[in-house]
Amino acid sequence: QVQLVESGGGLVQAGGSLRLSCAASGRTFSNYAMGWFRQAPGKEREFVAVISWNGGSTYYADSVKVRFTISRDNAKNTVYLQMNSLKPEDTAVYYCAARLSRVLVPTTPTAFDSWGQGTQVTVSS
């Protein structure tokens, strides 16, 4: 497993942008598929985006695929989520997750091995 720490959340008006970062510890970051999930109060955790071990493949939830971009910098052991055109319904705690795999790019929470503590994103109208 790897230790993950999210940052970059905050309060933004609708239409604004935020960039989330997830810093990973350990020496094997490049072996992990990395994902972003979010969870609003009273809601289940939902998939947002995932990126393969080398950044070659990405997948997005339909609700964010045009507005959000996931990327990674393996040299910095960091994965990012650029969020543009934010909407109030994007308000949630955003979690970074890791899956040890150079093959799979899963989109379900149960497939991931490690999780960060989350960072709050609040979008006002």
Coordinates of N, CA and C in Angstrom, one line a residue:
Q1 N 0.8 -1.2 0.0 CA 0.0 0.0 0.0 C 0.9 1.3 0.0
V2 N 0.2 2.4 -0.4 CA 0.9 3.7 -0.3 C 0.0 4.6 0.6
Q3 N 0.7 5.6 1.1 CA 0.0 6.6 1.9 C -0.3 7.7 1.0
L4 N -1.6 8.2 1.0 CA -2.0 9.2 0.2 C -2.5 10.4 1.0
V5 N -2.2 11.6 0.5 CA -2.6 12.9 1.1 C -3.1 13.8 0.1
E6 N -4.4 14.2 0.2 CA -5.0 15.1 -0.8 C -4.9 16.5 -0.3
S7 N -4.9 17.4 -1.3 CA -4.9 18.9 -0.9 C -5.5 19.6 -2.1
G8 N -5.8 20.9 -1.9 CA -6.2 21.7 -3.0 C -7.7 22.0 -2.9
G9 N -8.4 21.4 -2.0 CA -9.9 21.7 -1.9 C -10.1 23.1 -1.4
G10 N -11.4 23.5 -1.4 CA -11.7 24.8 -0.9 C -13.1 25.2 -1.4
L11 N -13.4 26.5 -1.2 CA -14.7 27.1 -1.6 C -14.5 27.9 -2.9
V12 N -15.4 27.6 -3.8 CA -15.3 28.3 -5.1 C -16.7 28.5 -5.6
Q13 N -16.9 29.6 -6.4 CA -18.2 29.9 -7.0 C -18.4 29.0 -8.2
A14 N -19.7 28.8 -8.5 CA -20.0 28.0 -9.7 C -19.4 28.6 -10.9
G15 N -18.8 27.7 -11.8 CA -18.1 28.2 -12.9 C -16.6 28.3 -12.7
G16 N -16.2 28.3 -11.5 CA -14.8 28.4 -11.1 C -14.0 27.1 -11.3
S17 N -12.8 27.1 -10.9 CA -11.9 26.0 -11.0 C -11.1 25.7 -9.8
L18 N -10.8 24.5 -9.6 CA -9.9 24.0 -8.5 C -9.0 22.9 -9.1
R19 N -7.8 22.8 -8.5 CA -6.9 21.7 -8.9 C -6.6 21.0 -7.6
L20 N -7.0 19.7 -7.5 CA -6.7 18.9 -6.4 C -5.4 18.1 -6.7
S21 N -4.6 17.9 -5.6 CA -3.4 17.1 -5.7 C -3.5 16.0 -4.7
C22 N -2.8 14.9 -5.0 CA -2.7 13.7 -4.2 C -1.3 13.3 -4.1
A23 N -0.6 13.5 -3.0 CA 0.8 13.1 -2.9 C 0.9 11.7 -2.3
A24 N 1.7 10.9 -2.9 CA 1.8 9.5 -2.4 C 3.2 9.2 -1.9
S25 N 3.3 8.5 -0.8 CA 4.5 8.0 -0.3 C 4.9 6.7 -0.9
G26 N 6.2 6.3 -0.7 CA 6.6 5.0 -1.2 C 7.4 5.1 -2.4
R27 N 8.0 4.0 -2.8 CA 8.9 4.0 -4.0 C 8.3 3.3 -5.2
T28 N 7.0 2.9 -5.1 CA 6.4 2.2 -6.2 C 5.1 2.9 -6.7
F29 N 5.1 4.2 -6.7 CA 3.9 5.0 -7.2 C 3.6 4.6 -8.6
S30 N 4.6 4.4 -9.4 CA 4.3 4.2 -10.8 C 3.7 2.8 -11.1
N31 N 3.6 2.0 -10.1 CA 2.9 0.7 -10.3 C 1.4 0.7 -10.0
Y32 N 0.9 1.9 -9.6 CA -0.4 2.0 -9.1 C -1.3 2.8 -10.2
A33 N -2.5 2.2 -10.4 CA -3.5 3.0 -11.0 C -4.1 3.9 -9.9
M34 N -4.4 5.1 -10.3 CA -4.8 6.1 -9.3 C -6.2 6.6 -9.7
G35 N -7.0 6.8 -8.7 CA -8.4 7.2 -8.9 C -8.8 8.4 -8.0
W36 N -9.8 9.1 -8.4 CA -10.5 10.1 -7.6 C -11.9 9.7 -7.4
F37 N -12.4 9.8 -6.2 CA -13.8 9.5 -5.9 C -14.3 10.7 -5.1
R38 N -15.6 10.8 -4.9 CA -16.1 11.9 -4.1 C -17.3 11.4 -3.3
Q39 N -17.6 12.0 -2.2 CA -18.7 11.6 -1.4 C -19.3 12.9 -0.8
A40 N -20.6 13.1 -1.0 CA -21.4 14.2 -0.4 C -22.1 13.7 0.8
P41 N -22.4 14.5 1.7 CA -23.1 14.1 2.9 C -24.4 13.3 2.6
G42 N -24.5 12.2 3.2 CA -25.7 11.3 3.0 C -25.7 10.6 1.7
K43 N -24.6 10.7 0.9 CA -24.5 10.0 -0.3 C -23.4 8.9 -0.3
E44 N -23.5 8.0 -1.2 CA -22.5 7.0 -1.4 C -21.3 7.6 -2.1
R45 N -20.2 7.0 -1.8 CA -19.0 7.4 -2.5 C -19.1 7.0 -4.0
E46 N -18.8 8.0 -4.9 CA -19.0 7.8 -6.3 C -17.7 8.0 -7.1
F47 N -17.5 7.3 -8.1 CA -16.4 7.4 -9.0 C -16.3 8.7 -9.7
V48 N -15.2 9.3 -9.8 CA -15.0 10.5 -10.6 C -14.1 10.3 -11.8
A49 N -12.9 9.8 -11.5 CA -11.9 9.6 -12.6 C -10.8 8.6 -12.2
V50 N -10.2 8.0 -13.1 CA -9.1 7.1 -12.9 C -8.1 7.2 -14.0
I51 N -6.8 6.9 -13.6 CA -5.7 7.0 -14.6 C -4.8 5.8 -14.4
S52 N -4.4 5.2 -15.5 CA -3.5 4.0 -15.4 C -2.1 4.4 -14.9
W53 N -1.4 3.3 -14.6 CA -0.1 3.4 -14.0 C 0.9 4.4 -14.7
N54 N 0.8 4.4 -16.0 CA 1.7 5.3 -16.8 C 1.0 6.5 -17.4
G55 N -0.3 6.7 -17.0 CA -1.0 7.8 -17.6 C -1.6 7.6 -18.9
G56 N -1.4 6.4 -19.5 CA -1.8 6.1 -20.8 C -3.3 6.0 -21.0
S57 N -4.0 5.7 -20.0 CA -5.5 5.5 -20.1 C -6.2 6.3 -19.0
T58 N -7.2 6.9 -19.3 CA -8.1 7.6 -18.3 C -9.5 7.3 -18.6
Y59 N -10.3 7.4 -17.5 CA -11.7 7.2 -17.6 C -12.4 8.2 -16.6
Y60 N -13.6 8.6 -17.0 CA -14.3 9.7 -16.2 C -15.7 9.3 -16.1
A61 N -16.3 9.7 -15.0 CA -17.7 9.6 -14.8 C -18.4 10.6 -15.8
D62 N -19.5 10.2 -16.3 CA -20.2 11.0 -17.3 C -20.4 12.4 -16.8
S63 N -20.7 12.6 -15.5 CA -21.0 13.9 -15.0 C -19.8 14.9 -15.0
V64 N -18.6 14.4 -15.2 CA -17.4 15.2 -15.1 C -16.5 15.1 -16.3
K65 N -16.8 14.3 -17.3 CA -15.8 13.9 -18.3 C -15.3 15.1 -19.2
V66 N -16.2 16.1 -19.3 CA -15.8 17.3 -20.1 C -15.1 18.3 -19.3
R67 N -15.5 18.4 -18.0 CA -15.0 19.4 -17.1 C -13.8 19.1 -16.3
F68 N -13.6 17.9 -16.0 CA -12.5 17.4 -15.1 C -11.4 16.7 -16.0
T69 N -10.2 16.9 -15.5 CA -9.0 16.2 -16.1 C -8.1 15.6 -15.0
I70 N -7.9 14.3 -15.1 CA -7.0 13.6 -14.2 C -5.6 13.5 -14.9
S71 N -4.6 13.7 -14.1 CA -3.2 13.5 -14.7 C -2.3 13.0 -13.5
R72 N -1.1 12.6 -13.9 CA -0.2 12.2 -12.9 C 1.2 12.5 -13.3
D73 N 2.1 12.7 -12.3 CA 3.5 12.9 -12.5 C 4.2 11.9 -11.6
N74 N 4.6 10.8 -12.2 CA 5.2 9.7 -11.4 C 6.5 10.1 -10.8
A75 N 7.3 11.1 -11.4 CA 8.5 11.5 -10.8 C 8.3 12.3 -9.5
K76 N 7.1 12.9 -9.4 CA 6.7 13.6 -8.2 C 5.8 12.8 -7.3
N77 N 5.5 11.6 -7.6 CA 4.6 10.7 -6.9 C 3.3 11.5 -6.6
T78 N 2.7 12.1 -7.6 CA 1.5 12.9 -7.4 C 0.5 12.7 -8.5
V79 N -0.7 12.7 -8.2 CA -1.8 12.7 -9.1 C -2.6 13.9 -8.9
Y80 N -3.2 14.4 -10.0 CA -4.0 15.7 -10.0 C -5.4 15.5 -10.5
L81 N -6.2 16.3 -10.1 CA -7.6 16.4 -10.7 C -7.9 17.9 -10.9
Q82 N -7.8 18.3 -12.2 CA -8.2 19.6 -12.6 C -9.7 19.7 -12.8
M83 N -10.3 20.6 -12.0 CA -11.8 20.7 -12.1 C -12.1 22.1 -12.6
N84 N -12.8 22.1 -13.7 CA -13.2 23.4 -14.3 C -14.7 23.4 -14.4
S85 N -15.2 24.6 -14.6 CA -16.7 24.8 -14.7 C -17.4 24.1 -13.6
L86 N -17.0 24.3 -12.4 CA -17.6 23.6 -11.3 C -19.0 24.0 -11.0
K87 N -19.8 23.0 -10.6 CA -21.2 23.2 -10.3 C -21.5 22.9 -8.8
P88 N -22.5 23.5 -8.3 CA -22.9 23.2 -6.9 C -23.0 21.7 -6.6
E89 N -23.4 20.9 -7.6 CA -23.5 19.5 -7.4 C -22.2 18.7 -7.3
D90 N -21.1 19.5 -7.6 CA -19.8 18.9 -7.4 C -19.3 19.0 -6.0
T91 N -20.1 19.6 -5.1 CA -19.7 19.8 -3.7 C -19.6 18.4 -3.1
A92 N -18.5 18.1 -2.5 CA -18.3 16.8 -1.8 C -16.9 16.8 -1.2
V93 N -16.6 15.7 -0.5 CA -15.2 15.4 -0.1 C -14.6 14.6 -1.2
Y94 N -13.5 15.0 -1.7 CA -12.9 14.3 -2.8 C -11.7 13.4 -2.2
Y95 N -11.7 12.1 -2.6 CA -10.7 11.2 -2.1 C -9.8 10.7 -3.2
C96 N -8.6 10.5 -2.9 CA -7.6 9.9 -3.8 C -7.5 8.4 -3.4
A97 N -7.4 7.6 -4.4 CA -7.2 6.2 -4.2 C -6.2 5.5 -5.1
A98 N -5.6 4.4 -4.6 CA -4.6 3.7 -5.4 C -4.9 2.3 -5.5
R99 N -4.6 1.7 -6.6 CA -4.7 0.3 -6.9 C -3.4 -0.2 -7.5
L100 N -2.8 -1.2 -6.8 CA -1.5 -1.7 -7.3 C -1.8 -2.6 -8.6
S101 N -1.6 -2.0 -9.7 CA -1.8 -2.7 -11.0 C -1.2 -1.9 -12.1
R102 N -0.6 -2.6 -13.0 CA -0.1 -2.0 -14.3 C -1.1 -2.5 -15.4
V103 N -2.1 -3.1 -15.1 CA -3.0 -3.7 -16.1 C -4.4 -3.0 -15.9
L104 N -5.0 -3.1 -14.7 CA -6.3 -2.7 -14.5 C -6.4 -1.2 -14.2
V105 N -7.5 -0.6 -14.6 CA -7.8 0.8 -14.3 C -9.3 0.8 -13.8
P106 N -9.5 0.3 -12.6 CA -10.8 0.1 -12.0 C -11.5 1.4 -11.7
T107 N -12.8 1.3 -11.7 CA -13.7 2.5 -11.4 C -14.6 2.2 -10.1
T108 N -14.4 1.1 -9.4 CA -15.2 0.8 -8.3 C -14.4 1.0 -7.0
P109 N -14.9 1.6 -5.9 CA -14.2 1.8 -4.7 C -13.5 0.5 -4.1
T110 N -14.2 -0.6 -4.3 CA -13.7 -1.8 -3.7 C -12.5 -2.4 -4.3
A111 N -12.2 -1.9 -5.5 CA -11.0 -2.4 -6.2 C -9.7 -1.7 -5.8
F112 N -9.8 -0.6 -5.0 CA -8.7 0.2 -4.6 C -8.1 -0.2 -3.3
D113 N -6.8 -0.2 -3.2 CA -6.1 -0.7 -2.0 C -5.9 0.4 -0.9
S114 N -5.6 1.6 -1.3 CA -5.3 2.7 -0.4 C -6.1 3.9 -0.6
W115 N -6.4 4.6 0.4 CA -7.2 5.8 0.3 C -6.6 7.0 1.1
G116 N -6.8 8.2 0.6 CA -6.4 9.3 1.4 C -7.6 9.7 2.3
Q117 N -7.3 10.8 3.1 CA -8.3 11.2 4.1 C -9.4 12.2 3.5
G118 N -9.1 12.7 2.3 CA -10.1 13.5 1.6 C -9.8 15.0 1.7
T119 N -10.3 15.7 0.8 CA -10.3 17.2 0.8 C -11.6 17.7 0.4
Q120 N -12.1 18.7 1.1 CA -13.4 19.3 0.9 C -13.5 20.2 -0.3
V121 N -14.4 20.0 -1.2 CA -14.7 20.9 -2.2 C -16.1 21.5 -2.1
T122 N -16.3 22.8 -2.0 CA -17.6 23.4 -1.9 C -17.8 24.4 -3.0
V123 N -18.8 24.2 -3.7 CA -19.1 25.1 -4.9 C -20.4 25.8 -4.6
S124 N -20.3 27.1 -4.5 CA -21.5 27.9 -4.2 C -22.1 28.4 -5.5
S125 N -23.4 28.7 -5.5 CA -24.1 29.2 -6.6 C -24.2 30.7 -6.7

